[in-house]
Tab-separated table of C-alpha atoms and ligand atoms in Angstrom:
chain	number	residue	atom	x	y	z
A	1	MET	CA	-4.946	-12.570	-17.372
A	2	ASP	CA	-2.068	-12.316	-19.855
A	3	LEU	CA	-1.086	-8.910	-18.575
A	4	MET	CA	-0.923	-10.222	-15.024
A	5	GLU	CA	1.214	-13.182	-16.063
A	6	ASN	CA	3.541	-10.922	-18.006
A	7	VAL	CA	3.938	-8.582	-15.070
A	8	ILE	CA	4.577	-11.427	-12.616
A	9	SER	CA	7.102	-12.989	-14.937
A	10	LEU	CA	8.889	-9.689	-15.568
A	11	ALA	CA	8.881	-8.936	-11.839
A	12	LYS	CA	10.672	-12.192	-11.104
A	13	ARG	CA	12.999	-12.211	-14.108
A	14	ARG	CA	14.276	-8.706	-13.525
A	15	GLY	CA	14.371	-8.645	-9.742
A	16	PHE	CA	11.326	-6.640	-8.764
A	17	VAL	CA	9.399	-9.262	-6.804
A	18	PHE	CA	10.233	-12.894	-6.013
A	19	PRO	CA	7.913	-15.534	-4.572
A	20	GLY	CA	8.350	-15.748	-0.788
A	21	SER	CA	10.726	-18.367	0.670
A	22	GLU	CA	11.006	-19.983	-2.732
A	23	ILE	CA	13.877	-22.380	-1.997
A	24	TYR	CA	11.742	-23.963	0.731
A	25	GLY	CA	8.836	-24.503	-1.583
A	26	GLY	CA	7.307	-21.082	-1.053
A	27	LEU	CA	5.123	-19.469	1.593
A	28	ALA	CA	1.626	-18.417	0.544
A	29	ASN	CA	0.834	-14.722	0.507
A	30	SER	CA	4.433	-13.672	1.051
A	31	TYR	CA	6.905	-12.117	-1.371
A	32	GLU	CA	10.420	-10.735	-1.472
A	33	TYR	CA	11.180	-7.385	-3.045
A	34	GLY	CA	14.324	-7.749	-5.154
A	35	PRO	CA	17.053	-5.225	-6.022
A	36	LEU	CA	14.796	-3.278	-8.399
A	37	GLY	CA	11.604	-3.813	-6.402
A	38	VAL	CA	13.080	-2.267	-3.293
A	39	GLU	CA	14.000	0.837	-5.291
A	40	LEU	CA	10.546	1.175	-6.812
A	41	LYS	CA	8.832	0.613	-3.473
A	42	ARG	CA	11.031	3.208	-1.775
A	43	ASN	CA	10.397	5.707	-4.534
A	44	ILE	CA	6.647	5.283	-4.082
A	45	MET	CA	6.961	5.671	-0.321
A	46	ASP	CA	9.187	8.733	-0.681
A	47	ALA	CA	6.700	10.315	-3.087
A	48	TRP	CA	3.880	9.603	-0.621
A	49	TRP	CA	5.801	11.145	2.267
A	50	GLN	CA	6.813	14.113	0.138
A	51	MET	CA	3.247	14.919	-0.878
A	52	PHE	CA	1.458	14.173	2.380
A	53	VAL	CA	4.000	15.314	4.962
A	54	HIS	CA	6.698	17.588	3.560
A	55	GLU	CA	4.594	19.598	1.136
A	56	ARG	CA	1.848	20.302	3.669
A	57	THR	CA	1.759	22.656	6.598
A	58	ASP	CA	-0.901	20.698	8.479
A	59	MET	CA	0.807	17.298	8.690
A	60	VAL	CA	3.453	15.648	10.857
A	61	GLY	CA	4.968	12.165	10.710
A	62	LEU	CA	5.310	9.271	13.126
A	63	ASP	CA	7.092	5.935	13.296
A	64	SER	CA	5.462	3.859	16.005
A	65	SER	CA	6.139	0.276	17.101
A	66	ILE	CA	5.015	-2.854	15.324
A	67	ILE	CA	4.394	-4.473	18.701
A	68	LEU	CA	2.180	-2.283	20.861
A	69	HIS	CA	0.702	-2.968	24.269
A	70	PRO	CA	-1.883	-5.748	23.761
A	71	ALA	CA	-4.508	-3.501	25.390
A	72	VAL	CA	-4.319	-1.301	22.292
A	73	TRP	CA	-5.847	-4.059	20.177
A	74	ARG	CA	-8.457	-4.821	22.762
A	75	ALA	CA	-9.450	-1.139	22.911
A	76	SER	CA	-9.526	-0.796	19.131
A	77	GLY	CA	-11.796	-3.817	18.829
A	78	HIS	CA	-9.336	-5.845	16.779
A	79	VAL	CA	-8.961	-8.655	19.309
A	80	ALA	CA	-12.690	-9.180	19.498
A	81	SER	CA	-13.793	-8.470	15.976
A	82	PHE	CA	-10.849	-9.971	14.122
A	83	ALA	CA	-11.233	-13.215	16.041
A	84	ASP	CA	-14.796	-14.021	15.102
A	85	ALA	CA	-16.070	-17.119	13.408
A	86	LEU	CA	-18.116	-15.743	10.555
A	87	ILE	CA	-20.670	-17.329	8.322
A	88	ASP	CA	-22.370	-15.999	5.205
A	89	CYS	CA	-25.836	-16.721	3.907
A	90	ARG	CA	-25.607	-17.398	0.179
A	91	GLY	CA	-29.273	-16.501	-0.184
A	92	CYS	CA	-29.270	-12.936	1.152
A	93	GLN	CA	-25.539	-12.291	1.773
A	94	LEU	CA	-26.134	-11.821	5.480
A	95	ARG	CA	-22.835	-12.137	7.309
A	96	THR	CA	-23.141	-13.055	10.922
A	97	ARG	CA	-21.185	-14.455	13.838
A	98	ALA	CA	-21.627	-18.198	13.905
A	99	ASP	CA	-21.693	-18.380	17.711
A	100	HIS	CA	-24.388	-15.690	17.943
A	101	LEU	CA	-26.487	-17.422	15.347
A	102	ILE	CA	-26.466	-20.644	17.336
A	103	GLU	CA	-27.013	-18.905	20.645
A	104	ASP	CA	-30.028	-16.957	19.383
A	105	PHE	CA	-31.519	-20.020	17.770
A	106	LEU	CA	-31.141	-22.212	20.839
A	107	LYS	CA	-32.268	-19.525	23.264
A	108	GLU	CA	-35.467	-19.023	21.334
A	109	ARG	CA	-36.219	-22.698	21.753
A	110	GLY	CA	-35.494	-22.568	25.431
A	111	GLU	CA	-32.344	-24.632	25.070
A	112	ASN	CA	-29.181	-23.759	26.852
A	113	PRO	CA	-26.524	-22.705	24.380
A	114	ALA	CA	-22.972	-23.801	25.134
A	115	VAL	CA	-21.017	-22.644	22.159
A	116	GLU	CA	-18.132	-20.862	23.775
A	117	GLY	CA	-14.736	-22.204	22.813
A	118	LYS	CA	-16.129	-24.377	20.031
A	119	SER	CA	-14.033	-24.833	16.915
A	120	ALA	CA	-15.185	-23.781	13.470
A	121	GLU	CA	-15.888	-27.437	12.655
A	122	GLU	CA	-18.079	-27.863	15.712
A	123	LEU	CA	-19.957	-24.651	14.953
A	124	ASP	CA	-20.342	-25.823	11.380
A	125	LYS	CA	-21.885	-29.113	12.500
A	126	LEU	CA	-24.415	-27.257	14.635
A	127	ILE	CA	-25.444	-24.886	11.868
A	128	GLN	CA	-25.252	-26.994	8.717
A	129	GLY	CA	-27.581	-29.810	7.883
A	130	GLY	CA	-30.463	-27.376	7.655
A	131	ARG	CA	-31.002	-27.190	11.389
A	132	ILE	CA	-30.497	-23.453	11.738
A	133	PRO	CA	-32.081	-21.187	9.119
A	134	CYS	CA	-30.967	-17.706	8.149
A	135	PRO	CA	-32.781	-15.281	10.477
A	136	ASN	CA	-33.025	-12.822	7.609
A	137	CYS	CA	-34.302	-14.864	4.634
A	138	ALA	CA	-35.033	-18.243	6.304
A	139	LYS	CA	-32.907	-20.148	3.774
A	140	PHE	CA	-30.557	-23.006	4.711
A	141	ASP	CA	-27.741	-22.037	2.396
A	142	TRP	CA	-24.718	-21.248	4.550
A	143	THR	CA	-21.073	-21.048	3.575
A	144	PRO	CA	-18.772	-22.976	5.908
A	145	VAL	CA	-17.794	-21.209	9.127
A	146	ARG	CA	-14.521	-19.365	8.826
A	147	HIS	CA	-12.355	-17.836	11.472
A	148	PHE	CA	-11.329	-14.341	10.529
A	149	ASN	CA	-8.784	-13.537	13.148
A	150	LEU	CA	-6.443	-11.428	11.136
A	151	LEU	CA	-4.168	-10.404	13.990
A	152	PHE	CA	-0.843	-12.206	14.187
A	153	GLU	CA	-0.125	-13.347	17.695
A	154	THR	CA	3.335	-13.408	19.166
A	155	LYS	CA	4.856	-13.804	22.604
A	156	ILE	CA	6.820	-11.292	24.620
A	157	GLY	CA	9.367	-12.884	26.947
A	158	ILE	CA	11.634	-15.865	26.448
A	159	VAL	CA	10.818	-17.885	29.578
A	160	PRO	CA	7.645	-19.843	28.794
A	161	GLU	CA	5.966	-19.245	32.173
A	162	ASP	CA	6.580	-15.484	31.954
A	163	GLN	CA	5.454	-15.075	28.375
A	164	SER	CA	2.584	-12.813	27.498
A	165	THR	CA	0.626	-12.635	24.289
A	166	ALA	CA	1.122	-9.646	22.059
A	167	TYR	CA	0.156	-8.853	18.481
A	168	LEU	CA	1.953	-7.670	15.398
A	169	ARG	CA	0.067	-4.556	14.389
A	170	GLY	CA	-2.808	-5.177	12.019
A	171	GLU	CA	-2.764	-1.533	10.959
A	172	THR	CA	-0.463	1.397	11.586
A	173	ALA	CA	-3.356	3.663	12.605
A	174	GLN	CA	-3.529	2.557	16.236
A	175	GLY	CA	0.059	3.677	16.781
A	176	ILE	CA	-1.052	7.160	15.811
A	177	PHE	CA	-3.980	7.183	18.226
A	178	ILE	CA	-1.934	6.031	21.199
A	179	SER	CA	0.753	8.648	20.525
A	180	PHE	CA	-1.829	11.367	19.942
A	181	LYS	CA	-1.331	13.029	23.327
A	182	ASN	CA	2.458	13.035	23.001
A	183	ILE	CA	2.245	14.496	19.513
A	184	VAL	CA	-0.078	17.263	20.677
A	185	ASP	CA	2.100	18.007	23.713
A	186	SER	CA	5.405	17.985	21.838
A	187	SER	CA	4.585	19.775	18.598
A	188	ARG	CA	2.703	22.920	17.756
A	189	VAL	CA	-0.155	21.230	15.981
A	190	ARG	CA	-3.549	22.926	15.806
A	191	LEU	CA	-6.769	21.403	14.595
A	192	PRO	CA	-7.246	20.461	11.857
A	193	PHE	CA	-4.012	18.536	11.439
A	194	GLY	CA	-2.924	15.108	10.359
A	195	VAL	CA	-0.405	12.475	11.393
A	196	ALA	CA	1.114	10.236	8.733
A	197	GLN	CA	2.822	6.926	9.175
A	198	LEU	CA	4.480	4.490	6.788
A	199	GLY	CA	5.336	1.014	7.949
A	200	LYS	CA	4.669	-2.693	7.964
A	201	SER	CA	1.332	-4.125	9.011
A	202	PHE	CA	0.531	-7.802	9.396
A	203	ARG	CA	-2.643	-9.748	8.739
A	204	ASN	CA	-3.275	-13.439	8.806
A	205	GLU	CA	-4.841	-13.425	5.348
A	206	ILE	CA	-6.391	-16.612	4.099
A	207	THR	CA	-7.351	-15.576	0.595
A	208	LYS	CA	-4.688	-16.645	-1.881
A	209	GLY	CA	-3.727	-15.417	-5.322
A	210	ASN	CA	-3.506	-12.107	-7.137
A	211	PHE	CA	0.240	-11.800	-6.591
A	212	ILE	CA	1.157	-9.052	-4.096
A	213	PHE	CA	-2.379	-7.673	-3.818
A	214	ARG	CA	-3.094	-9.376	-0.492
A	215	THR	CA	-0.148	-10.463	1.610
A	216	LEU	CA	0.600	-11.481	5.170
A	217	GLU	CA	2.739	-8.423	5.680
A	218	PHE	CA	2.469	-5.215	3.763
A	219	GLU	CA	3.623	-1.668	3.849
A	220	GLN	CA	0.852	0.664	4.897
A	221	GLY	CA	0.622	4.390	4.460
A	222	GLU	CA	-1.939	5.756	6.865
A	223	ILE	CA	-3.026	9.250	7.747
A	224	GLU	CA	-5.228	10.237	10.646
A	225	TYR	CA	-6.579	13.696	9.976
A	226	PHE	CA	-7.901	15.193	13.209
A	227	PHE	CA	-10.496	17.954	13.300
A	228	ASP	CA	-13.174	19.524	15.442
A	229	PRO	CA	-16.595	18.672	13.978
A	230	ALA	CA	-18.049	21.786	15.602
A	231	GLU	CA	-15.613	23.979	13.694
A	232	GLN	CA	-14.883	22.119	10.462
A	233	SER	CA	-17.175	20.399	8.023
A	234	TRP	CA	-16.318	16.723	7.771
A	235	GLU	CA	-17.807	16.583	4.290
A	236	LYS	CA	-15.360	19.224	3.074
A	237	ILE	CA	-12.355	17.514	4.668
A	238	PHE	CA	-13.483	14.166	3.292
A	239	ASP	CA	-13.758	15.651	-0.154
A	240	SER	CA	-10.370	17.344	-0.039
A	241	TRP	CA	-8.769	13.987	0.865
A	242	LYS	CA	-10.525	12.326	-2.031
A	243	GLN	CA	-8.986	14.873	-4.327
A	244	ALA	CA	-5.532	14.562	-2.759
A	245	MET	CA	-5.590	10.756	-3.081
A	246	GLN	CA	-6.677	10.909	-6.701
A	247	ARG	CA	-4.043	13.550	-7.459
A	248	PHE	CA	-1.309	11.391	-5.947
A	249	VAL	CA	-2.309	8.379	-8.022
A	250	VAL	CA	-2.758	10.238	-11.286
A	251	LYS	CA	-0.144	12.996	-11.139
A	252	THR	CA	2.558	11.594	-8.881
A	253	LEU	CA	2.338	7.931	-9.857
A	254	GLY	CA	1.307	8.612	-13.451
A	255	ILE	CA	-1.670	6.257	-13.492
A	256	ASN	CA	-4.265	6.424	-16.234
A	257	GLU	CA	-7.345	8.028	-14.685
A	258	LYS	CA	-9.583	5.767	-16.746
A	259	ASN	CA	-8.541	2.838	-14.561
A	260	LEU	CA	-9.764	4.448	-11.347
A	261	ARG	CA	-13.153	4.698	-9.734
A	262	TRP	CA	-14.669	5.528	-6.344
A	263	ARG	CA	-16.977	3.205	-4.482
A	264	THR	CA	-19.039	4.232	-1.466
A	265	HIS	CA	-19.559	1.535	1.147
A	266	PRO	CA	-23.237	0.810	1.692
A	267	ASP	CA	-24.496	0.941	5.294
A	268	GLU	CA	-24.228	-2.790	5.864
A	269	GLU	CA	-20.578	-2.919	4.832
A	270	ARG	CA	-19.433	0.106	6.794
A	271	SER	CA	-17.982	-0.281	10.281
A	272	PHE	CA	-20.506	0.764	12.898
A	273	TYR	CA	-18.371	3.729	13.984
A	274	SER	CA	-17.824	5.065	10.470
A	275	LYS	CA	-20.064	7.799	9.094
A	276	ARG	CA	-18.804	7.380	5.558
A	277	THR	CA	-16.317	5.112	3.833
A	278	GLU	CA	-15.242	5.321	0.219
A	279	ASP	CA	-12.647	3.259	-1.580
A	280	LEU	CA	-10.536	4.407	-4.456
A	281	GLU	CA	-10.458	1.345	-6.683
A	282	TYR	CA	-8.071	0.443	-9.470
A	283	ASN	CA	-8.944	-1.709	-12.435
A	284	TYR	CA	-6.483	-4.566	-11.829
A	285	PRO	CA	-6.440	-7.394	-14.393
A	286	PHE	CA	-8.548	-9.334	-11.861
A	287	GLY	CA	-11.147	-6.567	-11.639
A	288	TYR	CA	-11.749	-3.305	-9.799
A	289	LYS	CA	-10.339	-3.717	-6.304
A	290	GLU	CA	-9.690	-1.537	-3.281
A	291	LEU	CA	-6.513	0.426	-3.602
A	292	TRP	CA	-7.013	3.094	-0.987
A	293	GLY	CA	-9.681	3.420	1.679
A	294	LEU	CA	-11.016	6.701	3.015
A	295	ALA	CA	-13.083	6.545	6.195
A	296	TYR	CA	-14.639	9.031	8.548
A	297	ARG	CA	-14.043	7.193	11.832
A	298	THR	CA	-15.597	9.879	14.066
A	299	ASP	CA	-13.976	9.987	17.533
A	300	TYR	CA	-14.352	6.246	17.968
A	301	ASP	CA	-10.660	5.374	18.347
A	302	LEU	CA	-9.649	8.232	20.621
A	303	LYS	CA	-12.742	7.641	22.716
A	304	GLN	CA	-11.960	3.940	23.059
A	305	HIS	CA	-8.356	4.584	24.046
A	306	GLN	CA	-9.426	7.292	26.449
A	307	LYS	CA	-11.873	4.930	28.075
A	308	MET	CA	-9.545	1.940	28.249
A	309	SER	CA	-6.343	3.758	29.250
A	310	GLY	CA	-7.823	6.393	31.504
A	311	ALA	CA	-5.715	9.068	29.782
A	312	ASP	CA	-7.316	12.339	28.791
A	313	LEU	CA	-6.913	12.502	25.015
A	314	SER	CA	-8.795	15.727	24.478
A	315	MET	CA	-6.960	18.836	23.336
A	316	LEU	CA	-7.467	22.475	24.109
A	317	ASP	CA	-8.737	24.755	21.394
A	318	PRO	CA	-6.792	27.956	22.192
A	319	ILE	CA	-9.337	30.144	20.406
A	320	SER	CA	-12.570	28.931	21.956
A	321	GLY	CA	-10.971	27.680	25.151
A	322	ARG	CA	-12.938	24.440	24.773
A	323	ARG	CA	-11.478	20.982	25.226
A	324	VAL	CA	-12.145	18.872	22.148
A	325	LEU	CA	-11.896	15.184	21.490
A	326	PRO	CA	-11.144	15.398	17.780
A	327	HIS	CA	-12.851	13.419	15.078
A	328	VAL	CA	-10.774	11.752	12.431
A	329	ILE	CA	-10.767	11.082	8.699
A	330	GLU	CA	-8.460	8.294	7.630
A	331	PRO	CA	-6.941	7.722	4.198
A	332	ALA	CA	-5.288	4.277	4.405
A	333	VAL	CA	-3.380	2.679	1.565
A	334	GLY	CA	-1.265	-0.405	0.993
A	335	ILE	CA	1.983	0.663	-0.668
A	336	ASN	CA	2.229	-2.810	-2.202
A	337	ARG	CA	-1.113	-2.299	-3.912
A	338	LEU	CA	0.182	0.981	-5.303
A	339	PHE	CA	3.310	-0.873	-6.416
A	340	LEU	CA	1.302	-3.542	-8.233
A	341	MET	CA	-0.866	-0.891	-9.867
A	342	VAL	CA	2.210	1.042	-11.001
A	343	LEU	CA	3.750	-2.074	-12.596
A	344	ILE	CA	0.507	-3.022	-14.336
A	345	ASP	CA	-0.244	0.481	-15.566
A	346	ALA	CA	3.315	1.014	-16.827
A	347	TYR	CA	3.605	-2.334	-18.613
A	348	ASP	CA	3.608	-1.919	-22.372
A	349	GLU	CA	4.807	-3.729	-25.443
A	350	GLY	CA	5.914	-2.093	-28.663
A	351	ASP	CA	8.166	-2.635	-31.630
A	352	ASP	CA	11.833	-1.871	-31.357
A	353	GLY	CA	11.976	-0.062	-34.724
A	354	LYS	CA	13.598	-3.087	-36.366
A	355	ASN	CA	10.608	-5.416	-36.571
A	356	GLY	CA	11.349	-6.846	-33.155
A	357	LYS	CA	9.197	-6.638	-30.049
A	358	ARG	CA	10.200	-4.818	-26.917
A	359	THR	CA	8.710	-4.639	-23.449
A	360	ILE	CA	8.611	-1.181	-21.944
A	361	LEU	CA	7.859	-0.233	-18.381
A	362	LYS	CA	6.646	3.309	-18.819
A	363	LEU	CA	7.390	4.334	-15.257
A	364	LYS	CA	7.462	7.970	-14.272
A	365	PRO	CA	11.168	8.887	-14.057
A	366	THR	CA	10.787	9.745	-10.371
A	367	LEU	CA	9.650	6.165	-9.723
A	368	ALA	CA	12.045	4.307	-12.042
A	369	PRO	CA	14.660	2.266	-10.126
A	370	TYR	CA	17.402	3.642	-12.391
A	371	LYS	CA	17.023	7.093	-13.877
A	372	ALA	CA	19.621	6.382	-16.548
A	373	ALA	CA	21.991	3.667	-17.755
A	374	VAL	CA	25.530	4.362	-18.919
A	375	PHE	CA	27.137	2.277	-21.680
A	376	PRO	CA	30.491	2.263	-23.407
A	377	LEU	CA	29.691	1.611	-27.096
A	378	LEU	CA	32.198	-1.263	-27.146
A	379	ALA	CA	33.260	-3.158	-24.054
A	380	ASN	CA	36.708	-4.004	-25.445
A	381	LYS	CA	37.848	-0.463	-26.255
A	382	GLN	CA	39.618	0.781	-23.148
A	383	PRO	CA	39.300	4.563	-23.802
A	384	LEU	CA	35.506	4.176	-24.263
A	385	VAL	CA	35.179	2.092	-21.112
A	386	GLU	CA	37.253	4.530	-19.079
A	387	ALA	CA	35.316	7.570	-20.273
A	388	ALA	CA	31.983	5.835	-19.619
A	389	ARG	CA	33.132	4.670	-16.199
A	390	ALA	CA	34.088	8.218	-15.220
A	391	ILE	CA	30.624	9.464	-16.216
A	392	TYR	CA	28.951	6.600	-14.359
A	393	ASP	CA	30.949	7.223	-11.173
A	394	GLU	CA	30.204	10.931	-11.281
A	395	LEU	CA	26.454	10.571	-11.942
A	396	LYS	CA	26.107	7.910	-9.260
A	397	LYS	CA	26.911	10.467	-6.577
A	398	SER	CA	23.563	12.170	-7.112
A	399	ILE	CA	21.410	10.019	-9.416
A	400	ASN	CA	20.771	6.273	-9.286
A	401	VAL	CA	22.246	5.040	-12.579
A	402	ALA	CA	22.957	1.603	-14.022
A	403	TRP	CA	26.028	0.322	-15.817
A	404	ASP	CA	25.888	-2.096	-18.719
A	405	ASP	CA	28.613	-3.221	-21.098
A	406	ARG	CA	27.260	-6.622	-22.110
A	407	GLY	CA	26.158	-7.573	-25.620
A	408	ASN	CA	25.323	-4.990	-28.235
A	409	ILE	CA	23.652	-1.638	-27.748
A	410	GLY	CA	20.279	-2.927	-28.979
A	411	LYS	CA	20.203	-5.627	-26.291
A	412	ARG	CA	21.147	-3.120	-23.631
A	413	TYR	CA	18.311	-0.796	-24.684
A	414	PHE	CA	15.963	-3.758	-24.597
A	415	ALA	CA	17.061	-4.663	-21.052
A	416	GLN	CA	16.725	-1.087	-19.782
A	417	ASP	CA	13.317	-0.537	-21.421
A	418	GLU	CA	12.066	-3.615	-19.637
A	419	ILE	CA	12.934	-2.217	-16.211
A	420	GLY	CA	11.722	1.278	-17.005
A	421	THR	CA	15.036	3.168	-17.207
A	422	PRO	CA	14.010	6.421	-18.900
A	423	TRP	CA	17.350	7.324	-20.511
A	424	CYS	CA	20.385	5.499	-21.844
A	425	VAL	CA	23.698	7.331	-22.125
A	426	THR	CA	26.170	5.954	-24.647
A	427	VAL	CA	29.844	6.848	-24.795
A	428	ASP	CA	31.126	6.428	-28.367
A	429	PHE	CA	34.145	7.494	-30.419
A	430	GLN	CA	32.759	10.985	-30.886
A	431	THR	CA	32.763	11.355	-27.099
A	432	LEU	CA	36.526	11.071	-27.083
A	433	GLU	CA	36.738	13.931	-29.578
A	434	ASP	CA	34.111	16.424	-28.440
A	435	GLN	CA	33.123	15.358	-24.902
A	436	THR	CA	29.478	14.723	-25.818
A	437	VAL	CA	27.381	11.595	-25.306
A	438	THR	CA	24.259	10.160	-26.935
A	439	ILE	CA	21.111	10.125	-24.830
A	440	ARG	CA	18.351	7.839	-25.956
A	441	ASP	CA	14.800	8.275	-24.666
A	442	ARG	CA	12.906	5.135	-23.546
A	443	ASP	CA	9.476	6.186	-24.795
A	444	THR	CA	10.285	7.992	-28.040
A	445	MET	CA	13.508	6.049	-28.819
A	446	LYS	CA	14.853	9.407	-30.059
A	447	GLN	CA	18.514	10.207	-29.543
A	448	GLU	CA	20.265	13.485	-28.916
A	449	ARG	CA	23.797	14.565	-28.103
A	450	VAL	CA	24.555	16.297	-24.852
A	451	PRO	CA	27.888	17.599	-23.499
A	452	ILE	CA	29.183	15.540	-20.564
A	453	SER	CA	29.445	18.729	-18.502
A	454	GLU	CA	25.673	19.254	-18.820
A	455	LEU	CA	24.634	15.638	-18.376
A	456	ALA	CA	23.663	15.724	-14.699
A	457	SER	CA	21.612	18.902	-14.996
A	458	PHE	CA	20.049	17.615	-18.238
A	459	LEU	CA	18.909	14.432	-16.468
A	460	ASN	CA	17.771	16.216	-13.316
A	461	LYS	CA	15.664	18.601	-15.351
A	462	LYS	CA	14.076	15.719	-17.234
A	463	ILE	CA	13.429	13.722	-14.060
A	464	SER	CA	11.581	16.552	-12.356
A	465	ALA	CA	9.746	17.678	-15.531
B	1	ATP	P1	-9.482	-5.569	1.968
B	1	ATP	O1	-10.969	-5.332	2.021
B	1	ATP	O2	-8.917	-5.588	0.593
B	1	ATP	O3	-9.021	-6.698	2.836
B	1	ATP	P2	-9.360	-3.711	4.061
B	1	ATP	O4	-10.606	-2.934	3.829
B	1	ATP	O5	-9.295	-4.736	5.120
B	1	ATP	O6	-8.841	-4.321	2.673
B	1	ATP	P3	-8.061	-1.583	5.381
B	1	ATP	O7	-8.120	-2.187	6.712
B	1	ATP	O8	-8.956	-0.461	5.032
B	1	ATP	O9	-8.177	-2.709	4.265
B	1	ATP	O10	-6.543	-1.196	5.095
B	1	ATP	C1	-6.168	-0.066	4.350
B	1	ATP	C2	-5.406	-0.420	3.106
B	1	ATP	O11	-4.369	-1.348	3.382
B	1	ATP	C3	-6.236	-1.081	2.020
B	1	ATP	O12	-6.873	-0.128	1.226
B	1	ATP	C4	-5.178	-1.825	1.232
B	1	ATP	O13	-4.566	-0.972	0.280
B	1	ATP	C5	-4.165	-2.189	2.270
B	1	ATP	N1	-4.255	-3.596	2.680
B	1	ATP	C6	-5.106	-4.136	3.566
B	1	ATP	N2	-4.866	-5.441	3.719
B	1	ATP	C7	-3.821	-5.734	2.908
B	1	ATP	C8	-3.088	-6.917	2.632
B	1	ATP	N3	-3.356	-8.062	3.239
B	1	ATP	N4	-2.080	-6.858	1.724
B	1	ATP	C9	-1.766	-5.686	1.119
B	1	ATP	N5	-2.419	-4.541	1.357
B	1	ATP	C10	-3.431	-4.553	2.237
């Protein structure tokens, strides 16, 4: 776990990620993204939007509400299925609803089950003690009952008697489904097409640890890709999304392909409405874990919302003249999990060329918080400082650059390597004579001289290379 500890410590020390509410003793599963973290996170989100919305002709975007009508979560099944008391059999891994288990058991014996409204503790007492066996393997080896209601409840209205319960969205996807009709009516989309959304989701997670991997609130990037199963092959669409997801992780985020793998959900793990679910997993220091889910959700969601709202959510196929309730394939990712992967994959240690150690974040330049840092060779030589400041001010108009005039050059390189700044620009005495600067490369540590007049285009070319 050394790597993980190093990454967590670097993240805090250099302002990527801080523990949540730290001055009040912390809040489990919550974190703050610091001055550098917010830049990295935005860069990842921008890259995601660029690839999945702007570069495609079959995608549009959406920004729906965090608080939706509570009926949305009833229709989607979240209210019912996120609120269950679950219990696992350690013998055969059967996961079942604790209340159903008791009800079935008592009914079989002719007893009248009264389990509604019982707490987890009360359900536990009824099940444990060997009284109720596993219906699958007949063992008496249950985990304790746990409530898995992941939806965060809130209240709309400020007068207590007029308040109504609402939920913070547990996923961004439902916002897409409920705006489906408006999107179809207002834009010239034709099947197959997708709707992408980036935004916060909230889940009452109880599992602790693993840094920002699982948090109470997280930034989700979800795509609902709608198609007509009579016209398009879902297998082909599924496969093309697999490739697009992998390409984004490897090419856009620069992740080592060796640390990725796909896992297909077995039947018992898959949601009942899903025909196929596969997860793209990353080899985190705590093991291979879900990074990005890809699910064929059929027409389950649109059908549910159609049924519960009464609205017609079908769309007209102008070629066949048929009305179609589209099916959907959903790639859903947590941006924070991408962020953690990017930090872990980029973390490296090397020597500084002078027998010292240096930490390097080998971030892709497009993702790096600062693309370059500008230094005057000496902080107490006014002409150097002025020349460097002019370069810094000019570059800042188009490229996010850092300024540093503390300590010696070696220390400044060290500090920039640690936060992943790809290039350092030094203004020295030669600059004052010939208007050139030294550019030092983070990964190769090589230096070259570039005229100030060509600096911006030099950096831009390197960034997009
Ligand atoms: P897990 O099994 O890890 O709880 P999930 O299968 O519930 O995840 P989905 O509902 O498929 O997750 O959500 C899509 C994506 O959102 C996941 O692949 C993951 O990247 C991200 N995600 C889900 N829950 C969290 C969380 N609590 N914190 C950060 N990211 C999350």
